[in-house]
Amino acid sequence: MDQVEVRPTVDDGSGSLSNSPPPDHTDDKNKSDISVSVDDNTATSHLEKGLSTRQNSCVSKDEDNVKDMFEGALEEVHEDKALVEDREIDNAAKFELQNDIFSMFFLAPYGSASFFYSMIVFAVQIIILILALINKLKPDGDESIFKIPARNDPEVTLSQFLAIFIAVVVSTDVVDSLEVFLIKYDETILHDYPDATWTKWILSNILRFIEGILGIVVAMVFIVQATDVLDLFLDFTAVLFVSDLDNVAYYIANKGYTGAESVQSLTESMLDVTMCQNERFDDIMGEMTRKKQRRRMLYKRTVFYVILLILLVGMIGVYALQKNGFFYKTKCQRFQINLPAEEYAFFEKCIKNKSDDEWMQCSDSWKAKGEQGSPINFSQFSGVYKMKTKVNSGGADLSHDGRPHYEQVSPSEDFYPDNRDKPSGIFRYCKNENAWVFTIEGVSKGANANDCSWLLKSPETEADTMDDLPEEDWKVWTGAIDESAVDITCLDCKDTKSNGAPDQAKDSGCNFRGECGEGDDLGTCLCDSGFTGLTCSRCSDCLIQDLEYDNEAKRTFKRLDRSENKPMLVNDRQVHVSNNETGTSKNWVSDKPLQSFFYWNDRYVLWDLEDVVNKTDNGDYSLDSILDFFNSFHAAWEETEPFLVREVSMDRWETQEKAGLLWTDYDSFKTQSRVFTAANSFKLTSKCHEDRTCPF
């Protein structure tokens, strides 16, 4: 085969073609010589392909220029470079329909089997995705917004970001549907498909977009709610399969599995249908690239990365909120925790240990307790525990192994001030023990203990909060490890009436005996008359009562209220103070004993308040000072002690439980190892000023 070097030919206006150089108004690239190897068969083939291309072209050309171009190609047996470029541009401008049920919907006649087939598949997709979305977003107890977990392990978080990338790569329907802005509707298609109107063309892409975006949304919900890697990809794969049903349905129809020949025939004819790229879009994007194919790919990539960026930003936001403890806001914030009456003789170690071991840095007050033989009684740390939150964000403080911790609060539900000598109890998660533990700052079991210095420990668990902790099978340290149990009750109430309950219904968090407060009382129970307690679980049938004990004179006690109809509570029970018959409404007279009757640790006590309450200028005991004493009361660290104690009772009744049980003085209680006998005990009698009973 001979090799012929050919220069581009130019029409000189005389009707003949010359090999003279063209006018110098093209770029250097078009001026360059072109060497090609051709024979007669190749030239004829190139010519036929060129004619065929022009007959089906999406790109319009001037007919005279095209004719001259072909004449030059015939004379020089050379396919002009411009023809090749035009063919490439024309091929790039063509758009083949997607092989899915939305393209079937576009081409199918109204009322045909193909039309109904495509609509049924679309309806099934949408119904499944909507039902899945409703199920995943349905409110369930104290779950956070969108039921996003409060925290996740690192491997789950990494899997979530990977799943987002996979979801965008696999879910192509959104990108494909937005190509409608690239494609020019060709009315010539109506000759072969009379029902393939412009309206159906737009509608088919709208349906494709709806299905695609809904599939991505559902997949995103599954991703952000995931708590386990395996479950994440199982659920995620199911969603992707539903989103891909439009392509699966097309494949089934194309293979003839539907049993309808017209449906199969349509899927086969779709392969030859092409549309043209929108030239208006070319004008907009023309500055970015000279190739239509590149413009189209740039558009698709832009849409792809925009969707990916939106989902990644959303996932990063979720991750940031998790790290900030935001989702713990919907978890129970307050717990009433009753600890066992077990003892640990820690303070004795303060005086026996003569070294300066780091774990035994005892203060003088602790050494004094050691001299007195006072142990740590865990029941003295019973009370309300509140989730510790960050000051600025309000999210949970996750400084303890990535989970929130709960600190003991005073009867006024304020956190106790930081005091090395009087630490409050803390419940936190210990990763080394894989369990929740109770600790007291500064109190340890021994030197170099790498166990978070736990004093009580739950069974092994991955629970994020105390809501999910078991109450049985706890371990307690008393100098040795013993079995024990902890009573845990969430105190947060919810307004059930706002969820559609009848107006007369009571909030379940208040035992149906009160309503959930608002404003400053948000999340706390406002009990009905006759009931009291943090969850309205106790009877308050006696506001004023007379007590007689051990041949002493009768004394009258009145319920102490923090404000109107809001009783002062210690350990979830009312406080009564010896009544002032002649004092002002705000103060107690000083010429009568000032004593209090309240629940301490695991039993009722009588406590002398005269040494802990301040007096006013006129010599009366200040009501505000009495309230301050109880607002900051901590059973383990009070400098004064009760003078009478009663047998243990966990009965819910407030007054009836006081009668018939044995009492003793506190000194005998300590020396007799808490044993009540006839020799050291007596009975207390009580009489209420009001004839009221609780309506249990």
XYZ file of C-alpha atoms in Angstrom:
696
model
C 0.000 0.000 0.000
C 1.430 3.358 -1.084
C 1.805 6.141 1.434
C 0.608 9.506 0.174
C 1.376 12.785 1.863
C -1.595 15.079 1.453
C -2.033 18.737 2.275
C -5.432 20.160 3.157
C -7.215 21.416 0.017
C -8.890 24.778 -0.236
C -11.616 26.014 -2.574
C -10.094 28.990 -4.368
C -13.420 30.211 -5.719
C -12.875 28.920 -9.259
C -14.612 25.662 -8.663
C -11.390 23.683 -8.431
C -9.456 22.561 -5.409
C -5.864 23.635 -4.899
C -3.152 22.520 -2.565
C -2.178 26.061 -1.689
C -2.046 26.926 2.004
C -5.305 28.148 3.473
C -5.717 31.738 4.616
C -3.891 32.395 7.853
C -6.957 32.680 10.130
C -6.773 29.269 11.770
C -4.572 28.224 14.617
C -1.184 26.582 14.189
C -2.621 23.203 14.942
C -4.919 23.302 11.884
C -1.982 24.437 9.728
C 0.081 21.339 10.393
C 0.489 18.660 7.725
C -1.282 15.401 8.193
C 0.119 12.073 6.984
C -2.294 9.177 6.592
C -2.103 5.747 4.978
C -5.128 4.896 2.875
C -6.168 2.613 0.061
C -9.272 2.619 -2.098
C -11.321 0.425 0.201
C -10.364 2.522 3.222
C -11.312 5.731 1.470
C -14.687 4.343 0.411
C -15.314 3.077 3.932
C -14.417 6.432 5.419
C -16.690 8.204 2.989
C -19.644 5.914 3.725
C -19.150 6.362 7.474
C -18.965 10.097 7.030
C -22.213 10.184 5.036
C -23.912 7.933 7.561
C -22.739 10.139 10.386
C -24.126 13.254 8.805
C -27.447 11.607 8.065
C -27.917 10.977 11.804
C -26.095 14.025 13.066
C -27.065 15.997 16.196
C -24.759 18.792 14.915
C -25.939 21.024 12.052
C -23.379 22.027 9.356
C -23.429 24.274 6.337
C -24.337 22.037 3.364
C -21.946 23.737 0.910
C -19.017 23.388 3.299
C -19.871 19.748 3.844
C -20.118 19.144 0.079
C -16.747 20.788 -0.536
C -15.267 18.750 2.264
C -16.462 15.456 0.764
C -15.324 16.466 -2.742
C -11.898 17.198 -1.363
C -11.865 13.845 0.377
C -12.748 12.043 -2.885
C -10.106 13.831 -4.930
C -7.289 13.458 -2.429
C -8.436 10.024 -1.124
C -8.147 11.576 2.317
C -10.571 11.939 5.181
C -10.296 15.511 6.310
C -9.301 16.040 9.899
C -12.268 18.335 10.388
C -14.589 15.471 9.382
C -13.085 13.266 12.069
C -13.469 15.997 14.639
C -17.064 16.620 13.602
C -17.828 12.916 13.918
C -16.319 12.870 17.420
C -18.320 15.930 18.421
C -21.484 14.434 16.960
C -21.010 11.151 18.837
C -20.381 13.065 22.028
C -23.610 14.991 21.504
C -25.694 11.827 21.346
C -27.403 10.526 24.482
C -28.592 6.956 24.902
C -31.588 6.361 27.148
C -30.995 4.722 30.510
C -31.874 1.043 30.696
C -34.519 1.322 33.399
C -38.277 1.481 33.882
C -38.287 5.290 33.672
C -37.140 5.149 30.039
C -39.821 2.501 29.470
C -42.376 4.892 30.959
C -41.190 7.639 28.581
C -41.563 5.522 25.431
C -44.530 3.312 26.379
C -48.032 4.157 25.091
C -50.519 5.201 27.762
C -52.452 2.205 29.081
C -50.043 -0.335 27.618
C -48.537 -3.242 29.519
C -45.152 -1.501 29.508
C -46.693 1.660 30.948
C -48.364 -0.161 33.846
C -45.297 -2.348 34.391
C -43.059 0.671 34.852
C -45.572 2.423 37.110
C -46.054 -0.629 39.335
C -42.306 -1.046 39.820
C -41.956 2.653 40.663
C -44.842 2.471 43.152
C -43.315 -0.583 44.851
C -39.987 1.227 45.210
C -41.550 4.344 46.713
C -43.824 2.414 49.098
C -40.955 0.292 50.442
C -38.686 3.308 50.908
C -41.391 5.377 52.633
C -42.340 2.524 54.975
C -38.680 2.003 55.845
C -38.272 5.729 56.525
C -41.363 5.855 58.758
C -40.155 2.839 60.704
C -36.680 4.274 61.251
C -37.951 7.701 62.344
C -40.837 6.524 64.527
C -40.449 7.951 68.073
C -39.378 5.343 70.573
C -39.016 6.285 74.236
C -36.166 8.645 74.983
C -34.415 8.190 71.654
C -32.599 11.225 70.269
C -33.655 13.167 67.185
C -33.729 10.850 64.154
C -32.821 8.105 66.685
C -29.138 8.847 66.172
C -26.998 6.994 68.734
C -25.374 9.187 71.351
C -21.984 7.634 70.594
C -20.384 5.080 68.293
C -17.228 3.032 68.309
C -14.500 4.203 65.872
C -14.980 1.223 63.536
C -18.690 2.036 63.189
C -17.958 5.695 62.439
C -15.421 4.739 59.765
C -17.947 2.334 58.218
C -20.543 5.112 58.117
C -18.301 7.383 56.046
C -17.434 4.478 53.734
C -21.122 3.609 53.316
C -21.913 7.205 52.306
C -19.354 7.065 49.501
C -20.710 3.708 48.310
C -24.286 5.000 48.426
C -23.510 7.950 46.151
C -21.476 5.808 43.741
C -24.165 3.137 43.415
C -27.220 5.418 43.462
C -26.932 6.918 39.968
C -30.604 7.804 39.450
C -30.236 11.337 40.806
C -27.286 12.115 38.531
C -29.008 10.505 35.542
C -32.249 12.414 36.134
C -30.449 15.757 36.253
C -29.023 15.081 32.787
C -32.378 16.335 31.527
C -30.740 19.786 31.476
C -28.122 18.449 29.064
C -30.427 16.650 26.656
C -32.496 18.322 23.950
C -35.893 16.735 23.412
C -36.154 15.567 19.781
C -39.679 15.674 18.363
C -38.711 13.237 15.597
C -38.977 10.501 18.205
C -42.764 10.878 17.952
C -42.666 9.137 14.544
C -41.671 5.865 16.199
C -43.090 6.505 19.690
C -46.180 8.740 19.434
C -46.639 8.867 23.234
C -43.029 9.874 23.950
C -43.969 13.523 24.392
C -41.934 16.298 25.960
C -44.191 16.133 29.034
C -43.444 12.440 29.543
C -39.756 13.096 28.972
C -39.714 15.634 31.809
C -42.019 13.506 33.997
C -39.878 10.388 33.593
C -36.838 12.288 34.824
C -38.819 13.763 37.723
C -39.879 10.258 38.796
C -36.296 9.049 38.454
C -35.116 11.960 40.611
C -37.778 11.329 43.294
C -36.865 7.662 43.557
C -33.143 8.401 43.558
C -33.222 11.148 46.168
C -35.598 9.170 48.406
C -33.286 6.168 48.199
C -30.310 8.311 49.232
C -32.271 9.864 52.117
C -33.348 6.451 53.431
C -29.813 5.115 53.050
C -28.499 8.139 54.962
C -30.982 7.530 57.799
C -29.874 3.897 58.035
C -26.248 5.034 58.061
C -26.525 7.660 60.823
C -28.618 5.332 63.009
C -26.149 2.457 62.765
C -24.529 1.122 65.915
C -22.931 -2.029 64.494
C -20.794 -2.522 61.384
C -22.476 -5.733 60.231
C -25.998 -4.423 60.795
C -25.061 -1.214 59.002
C -24.056 -2.934 55.770
C -26.917 -5.451 55.922
C -29.534 -2.691 56.201
C -27.639 -0.470 53.802
C -27.467 -3.221 51.158
C -31.215 -3.801 51.441
C -31.906 -0.112 50.783
C -29.590 -0.078 47.770
C -31.346 -3.142 46.360
C -34.726 -1.417 46.603
C -33.260 1.684 44.950
C -31.950 -0.486 42.109
C -35.276 -2.237 41.439
C -35.875 -0.012 38.388
C -32.796 -1.502 36.727
C -33.603 -5.024 37.906
C -37.137 -4.713 36.526
C -35.748 -3.623 33.153
C -33.433 -6.650 33.057
C -36.331 -8.984 33.887
C -38.452 -7.463 31.127
C -35.597 -7.577 28.614
C -35.116 -11.299 29.251
C -38.816 -11.932 28.681
C -39.568 -13.061 32.227
C -42.648 -10.852 32.433
C -44.483 -12.975 29.864
C -45.549 -9.915 27.859
C -43.907 -9.739 24.427
C -44.733 -6.051 24.042
C -42.794 -5.260 27.201
C -39.770 -7.238 26.030
C -39.980 -5.685 22.561
C -39.937 -2.179 24.028
C -36.831 -2.909 26.094
C -35.041 -4.132 22.965
C -36.047 -1.165 20.795
C -34.939 1.262 23.511
C -31.332 0.351 22.750
C -31.496 2.195 19.389
C -33.117 5.376 20.717
C -30.836 8.400 21.130
C -31.366 12.032 22.108
C -29.181 15.078 21.456
C -27.257 17.261 23.858
C -28.823 20.640 24.620
C -26.907 23.329 22.695
C -27.978 26.019 25.158
C -26.122 24.113 27.836
C -23.114 23.982 25.490
C -23.133 27.762 25.281
C -23.150 28.061 29.072
C -20.389 25.521 29.583
C -18.435 26.423 26.455
C -15.787 28.385 28.306
C -14.912 25.376 30.463
C -14.097 22.900 27.742
C -14.255 22.545 23.971
C -15.545 18.994 23.947
C -19.201 18.188 24.485
C -18.354 14.858 25.994
C -16.093 16.548 28.489
C -18.804 19.060 29.305
C -21.240 16.276 29.955
C -18.795 14.407 32.176
C -17.965 17.627 34.014
C -21.660 18.173 34.701
C -22.183 14.622 35.984
C -19.084 14.788 38.150
C -20.202 18.116 39.580
C -23.598 16.689 40.549
C -21.922 13.584 41.984
C -19.498 15.534 44.155
C -22.150 18.008 45.292
C -24.340 15.138 46.552
C -21.338 13.434 48.140
C -20.259 16.688 49.785
C -23.737 17.326 51.226
C -23.901 13.845 52.764
C -20.353 14.019 54.094
C -20.990 17.418 55.679
C -24.130 15.992 57.294
C -22.228 12.976 58.622
C -19.413 15.183 59.904
C -22.035 17.288 61.690
C -23.519 14.175 63.305
C -20.056 13.020 64.362
C -19.263 16.436 65.865
C -22.527 16.431 67.838
C -21.770 12.934 69.116
C -18.297 13.992 70.266
C -19.874 17.007 71.958
C -22.365 14.848 73.868
C -25.352 16.557 72.219
C -27.503 13.452 71.777
C -27.321 12.601 75.471
C -29.700 15.519 76.063
C -32.619 13.251 75.217
C -31.464 10.582 77.656
C -32.523 10.515 81.289
C -30.667 13.283 83.108
C -31.641 12.549 86.725
C -31.695 9.305 88.691
C -32.721 8.390 92.204
C -30.097 5.834 93.237
C -30.295 3.881 96.471
C -27.024 2.245 97.460
C -26.682 -0.725 99.812
C -25.963 -0.167 103.512
C -22.520 -1.724 103.140
C -19.485 -0.240 104.863
C -15.841 0.188 103.939
C -13.380 1.081 106.733
C -11.361 3.388 104.538
C -10.758 6.167 107.062
C -8.991 3.762 109.417
C -6.363 3.295 106.714
C -5.702 7.026 106.880
C -4.289 6.675 110.394
C -2.722 3.235 109.971
C -0.885 4.201 106.804
C 2.216 6.171 107.774
C 3.638 6.549 104.273
C 2.839 9.178 101.701
C 1.481 6.781 99.105
C -0.241 8.688 96.334
C -3.477 6.768 96.773
C -3.656 7.583 100.477
C -3.619 11.378 100.574
C -5.958 11.783 103.564
C -7.021 15.139 104.950
C -7.098 15.914 108.651
C -10.882 15.531 108.736
C -10.587 12.059 107.211
C -7.937 11.101 109.751
C -10.282 12.327 112.485
C -12.977 10.010 111.147
C -10.425 7.225 111.262
C -9.707 8.004 114.911
C -13.447 7.840 115.616
C -13.728 4.509 113.814
C -16.219 5.909 111.313
C -16.444 3.857 108.095
C -17.776 4.919 104.706
C -21.402 3.848 104.591
C -22.464 3.610 100.972
C -26.115 4.243 101.816
C -25.061 7.769 102.851
C -24.372 8.390 99.172
C -27.899 7.457 98.148
C -29.827 10.272 96.541
C -30.283 12.088 93.259
C -27.556 11.801 90.632
C -27.546 14.169 87.682
C -25.728 13.953 84.343
C -22.778 16.325 84.250
C -22.934 18.648 81.238
C -20.553 21.082 79.571
C -20.993 24.703 80.563
C -20.887 26.200 77.059
C -22.644 23.664 74.838
C -24.976 21.931 77.263
C -23.867 18.577 75.888
C -22.837 15.759 78.182
C -19.345 15.837 79.662
C -17.658 12.822 78.056
C -14.332 13.101 79.866
C -14.720 9.634 81.444
C -14.022 7.015 78.747
C -16.277 8.695 76.182
C -19.506 8.326 78.157
C -21.397 10.714 80.442
C -20.967 10.569 84.181
C -23.456 11.300 86.928
C -22.655 13.244 90.074
C -24.579 13.265 93.304
C -26.529 16.491 93.858
C -27.917 18.169 96.944
C -31.623 18.086 97.933
C -31.967 21.352 95.969
C -30.549 19.399 92.987
C -27.493 21.615 92.704
C -24.092 20.025 92.262
C -22.092 20.001 95.459
C -19.134 22.406 95.390
C -15.743 20.851 94.750
C -14.353 19.962 98.142
C -11.521 17.500 98.621
C -12.693 16.791 102.168
C -16.340 16.287 101.212
C -16.478 14.645 97.779
C -19.785 13.568 96.313
C -20.454 10.201 94.743
C -19.924 9.648 91.019
C -21.226 6.988 88.640
C -19.111 6.626 85.517
C -18.062 4.096 82.895
C -14.737 2.328 83.380
C -13.303 0.984 80.142
C -10.681 -1.082 81.961
C -13.437 -2.945 83.804
C -15.928 -2.796 80.910
C -18.555 -1.802 83.470
C -20.217 1.137 85.197
C -18.693 1.940 88.570
C -19.398 4.032 91.645
C -16.459 6.064 92.918
C -15.671 8.654 95.566
C -12.811 10.972 94.714
C -9.804 10.205 96.857
C -11.144 6.864 98.085
C -9.295 3.827 96.716
C -9.071 0.114 97.408
C -5.285 -0.068 97.273
C -2.068 1.207 95.719
C -1.636 1.181 91.934
C -5.129 -0.140 91.323
C -5.860 0.229 87.593
C -9.594 -0.232 87.991
C -10.941 3.342 88.201
C -10.955 2.966 92.017
C -14.412 1.430 91.939
C -16.337 0.856 95.151
C -19.384 -0.617 93.442
C -19.290 -2.167 89.993
C -22.033 -3.247 87.602
C -21.952 -6.470 85.570
C -19.937 -6.127 82.363
C -21.848 -4.007 79.880
C -21.495 -1.690 76.877
C -24.397 0.508 78.042
C -23.994 4.173 77.133
C -26.058 5.527 80.029
C -27.437 4.398 83.373
C -30.875 3.884 81.812
C -29.802 0.491 80.566
C -28.000 -0.794 83.657
C -29.211 -3.874 85.543
C -29.928 -3.465 89.249
C -28.805 -6.934 90.292
C -25.418 -8.672 90.347
C -23.370 -5.622 91.330
C -20.054 -6.009 93.151
C -19.330 -3.959 96.281
C -15.987 -3.376 97.992
C -16.035 -3.672 101.781
C -12.388 -4.646 102.134
C -13.289 -7.675 100.035
C -15.579 -8.119 97.042
C -19.182 -8.965 97.914
C -22.395 -9.336 95.941
C -24.884 -6.487 96.115
C -27.664 -4.636 94.300
C -28.369 -1.007 93.410
C -31.811 0.565 92.984
C -31.863 2.914 89.952
C -34.916 5.013 89.015
C -35.077 7.642 86.274
C -36.653 10.844 87.612
C -37.245 12.663 84.323
C -40.904 12.876 83.407
C -42.440 13.510 80.011
C -45.629 15.361 79.159
C -47.773 12.522 77.823
C -50.697 14.857 77.128
C -48.657 16.576 74.440
C -48.551 13.215 72.681
C -52.316 13.078 72.300
C -53.345 11.675 75.694
C -56.637 12.943 77.169
C -56.471 16.155 79.197
C -57.423 14.365 82.399
C -54.610 11.836 82.027
C -51.629 12.103 84.338
C -48.057 11.866 83.170
C -46.716 8.341 83.447
C -43.353 9.553 84.735
C -45.186 10.875 87.792
C -46.928 7.567 88.581
C -50.213 9.043 87.286
C -50.423 11.212 90.410
C -49.076 14.453 89.019
C -48.081 16.396 85.940
C -44.774 17.210 84.324
C -43.644 20.760 85.023
C -42.687 23.456 82.551
C -40.145 26.264 82.547
C -37.950 26.046 85.640
C -39.782 22.851 86.626
C -39.280 21.191 83.236
C -38.806 17.448 83.628
C -39.869 17.405 87.290
C -43.157 16.153 88.716
C -45.733 18.487 90.237
C -47.646 16.100 92.478
C -51.356 16.103 93.202
C -52.567 16.927 96.684
C -51.905 14.021 99.030
C -48.792 12.819 97.215
C -45.169 13.778 97.323
C -41.763 12.514 96.252
C -39.678 13.033 93.159
C -42.051 10.818 91.163
C -45.188 11.388 93.293
C -44.789 7.873 94.649
C -45.183 8.675 98.350
C -48.099 9.655 100.535
C -48.105 13.076 102.181
C -51.164 12.515 104.333
C -49.864 14.478 107.314
C -48.651 18.059 107.179
C -48.610 18.548 110.950
C -48.130 15.766 113.482
C -47.374 15.183 117.146
C -44.564 12.861 118.176
C -44.032 11.326 121.614
C -41.009 9.215 122.460
C -39.084 7.879 125.470
C -41.270 9.625 128.049
C -40.413 13.009 126.544
C -43.043 15.697 126.204
C -45.147 15.717 123.081
C -43.640 17.757 120.296
C -45.342 19.068 117.196
C -43.654 18.832 113.793
C -44.715 20.675 110.670
C -43.783 19.861 107.090
C -41.001 22.082 105.765
C -41.799 23.591 102.351
C -39.233 25.071 99.984
C -41.988 27.215 98.509
C -45.749 27.142 98.475
C -46.979 23.528 98.251
C -43.473 22.335 97.302
C -42.087 20.288 100.194
C -38.426 20.035 101.043
C -37.286 16.498 100.218
C -34.279 14.605 101.545
C -33.779 11.144 100.072
C -37.109 11.551 98.273
C -39.069 11.999 101.525
C -40.598 14.946 103.339
C -38.822 16.882 106.071
C -40.687 17.871 109.249
C -39.423 20.509 111.671
C -40.619 21.134 115.234
C -43.395 23.700 114.936
C -43.240 27.361 115.985
C -46.561 28.328 117.509
C -45.553 31.894 118.358
C -42.809 32.676 115.889
C -43.280 34.684 112.707
C -44.318 32.974 109.480
C -40.705 33.035 108.334
C -38.896 32.020 111.510
C -38.898 29.567 114.412
C -38.901 30.786 118.014
C -35.742 30.092 119.954
C -37.324 29.232 123.306
C -38.330 25.786 122.066
C -36.137 22.903 120.852
C -35.497 23.047 117.113
C -35.504 19.492 115.846
C -36.132 17.857 112.493
C -37.694 14.572 111.538
C -36.516 13.252 108.124
C -35.163 10.262 106.200
C -31.408 9.707 106.499
C -29.527 6.979 104.645
C -32.026 4.103 104.899
C -34.089 5.102 107.953
C -35.868 7.975 109.685
C -33.993 10.050 112.271
C -34.521 12.911 114.672
C -31.885 15.602 114.260
C -31.081 18.552 116.491
C -30.785 21.711 114.356
C -29.949 24.263 117.032
C -26.198 24.119 116.378
C -26.425 24.278 112.577
C -29.046 27.002 112.052
C -28.415 30.730 112.350
C -30.575 33.106 114.353
C -32.123 36.397 113.292
C -31.555 39.738 115.030
C -34.545 39.150 117.309
C -33.241 35.748 118.371
C -35.514 33.526 116.249
C -34.197 30.688 114.132
C -34.075 31.777 110.502
C -36.250 29.862 108.076
C -33.799 30.641 105.273
C -30.998 29.180 107.369
C -33.028 26.003 107.931
C -33.651 25.718 104.189
C -29.960 26.301 103.466
C -29.010 23.472 105.814
C -31.221 20.970 103.994
C -30.474 22.329 100.520
C -26.800 21.467 101.000
C -27.310 18.407 103.199
C -25.022 15.401 102.632
C -25.459 12.474 105.003
C -21.816 11.391 104.840
C -20.191 14.744 105.554
C -22.411 16.518 108.089
C -20.486 17.576 111.163
C -23.479 16.954 113.435
C -25.293 13.658 113.907
C -28.852 12.542 114.665
C -29.765 11.821 118.253
C -32.444 9.201 117.512
C -32.619 6.632 114.708
C -35.282 4.177 113.683
C -35.347 0.676 112.223
C -35.048 0.351 108.462
C -38.204 0.495 106.393
C -38.598 1.081 102.679
C -42.381 1.436 102.902
C -43.895 4.081 100.657
C -46.090 5.464 103.442
C -44.932 8.641 105.107
C -46.580 8.543 108.564
C -48.054 5.106 109.130
C -44.613 3.525 108.825
C -43.315 5.617 111.733
C -45.544 3.955 114.337
C -44.831 0.464 115.598
C -41.131 0.453 114.715
C -38.288 0.530 117.213
C -36.149 3.587 117.851
C -32.872 4.024 119.698
C -30.350 6.751 120.435
C -27.593 7.165 117.871
C -24.728 6.324 120.234
C -26.315 2.969 121.066
C -26.983 2.458 117.380
C -23.274 2.775 116.593
C -21.995 0.719 119.522
C -24.589 -2.055 119.205
C -23.753 -2.696 115.527
C -27.156 -1.401 114.428
C -29.018 -4.092 116.377
C -32.355 -3.030 117.905
C -33.289 -4.838 121.113
C -35.852 -4.275 123.846
C -33.052 -3.164 126.144
C -31.824 -0.297 123.995
C -34.966 0.562 122.015
C -38.359 2.160 122.438
C -41.399 2.910 120.315
C -42.406 6.301 119.028
C -46.049 7.289 118.779
C -47.397 9.655 116.168
C -50.682 11.469 115.802
C -51.615 13.504 112.758
C -53.525 16.762 113.156
C -55.529 15.972 110.028
C -57.778 13.048 109.300
C -56.514 12.306 105.773
C -55.536 9.173 103.946
C -53.829 8.603 100.640
C -56.117 7.342 97.848
C -54.053 4.312 96.826
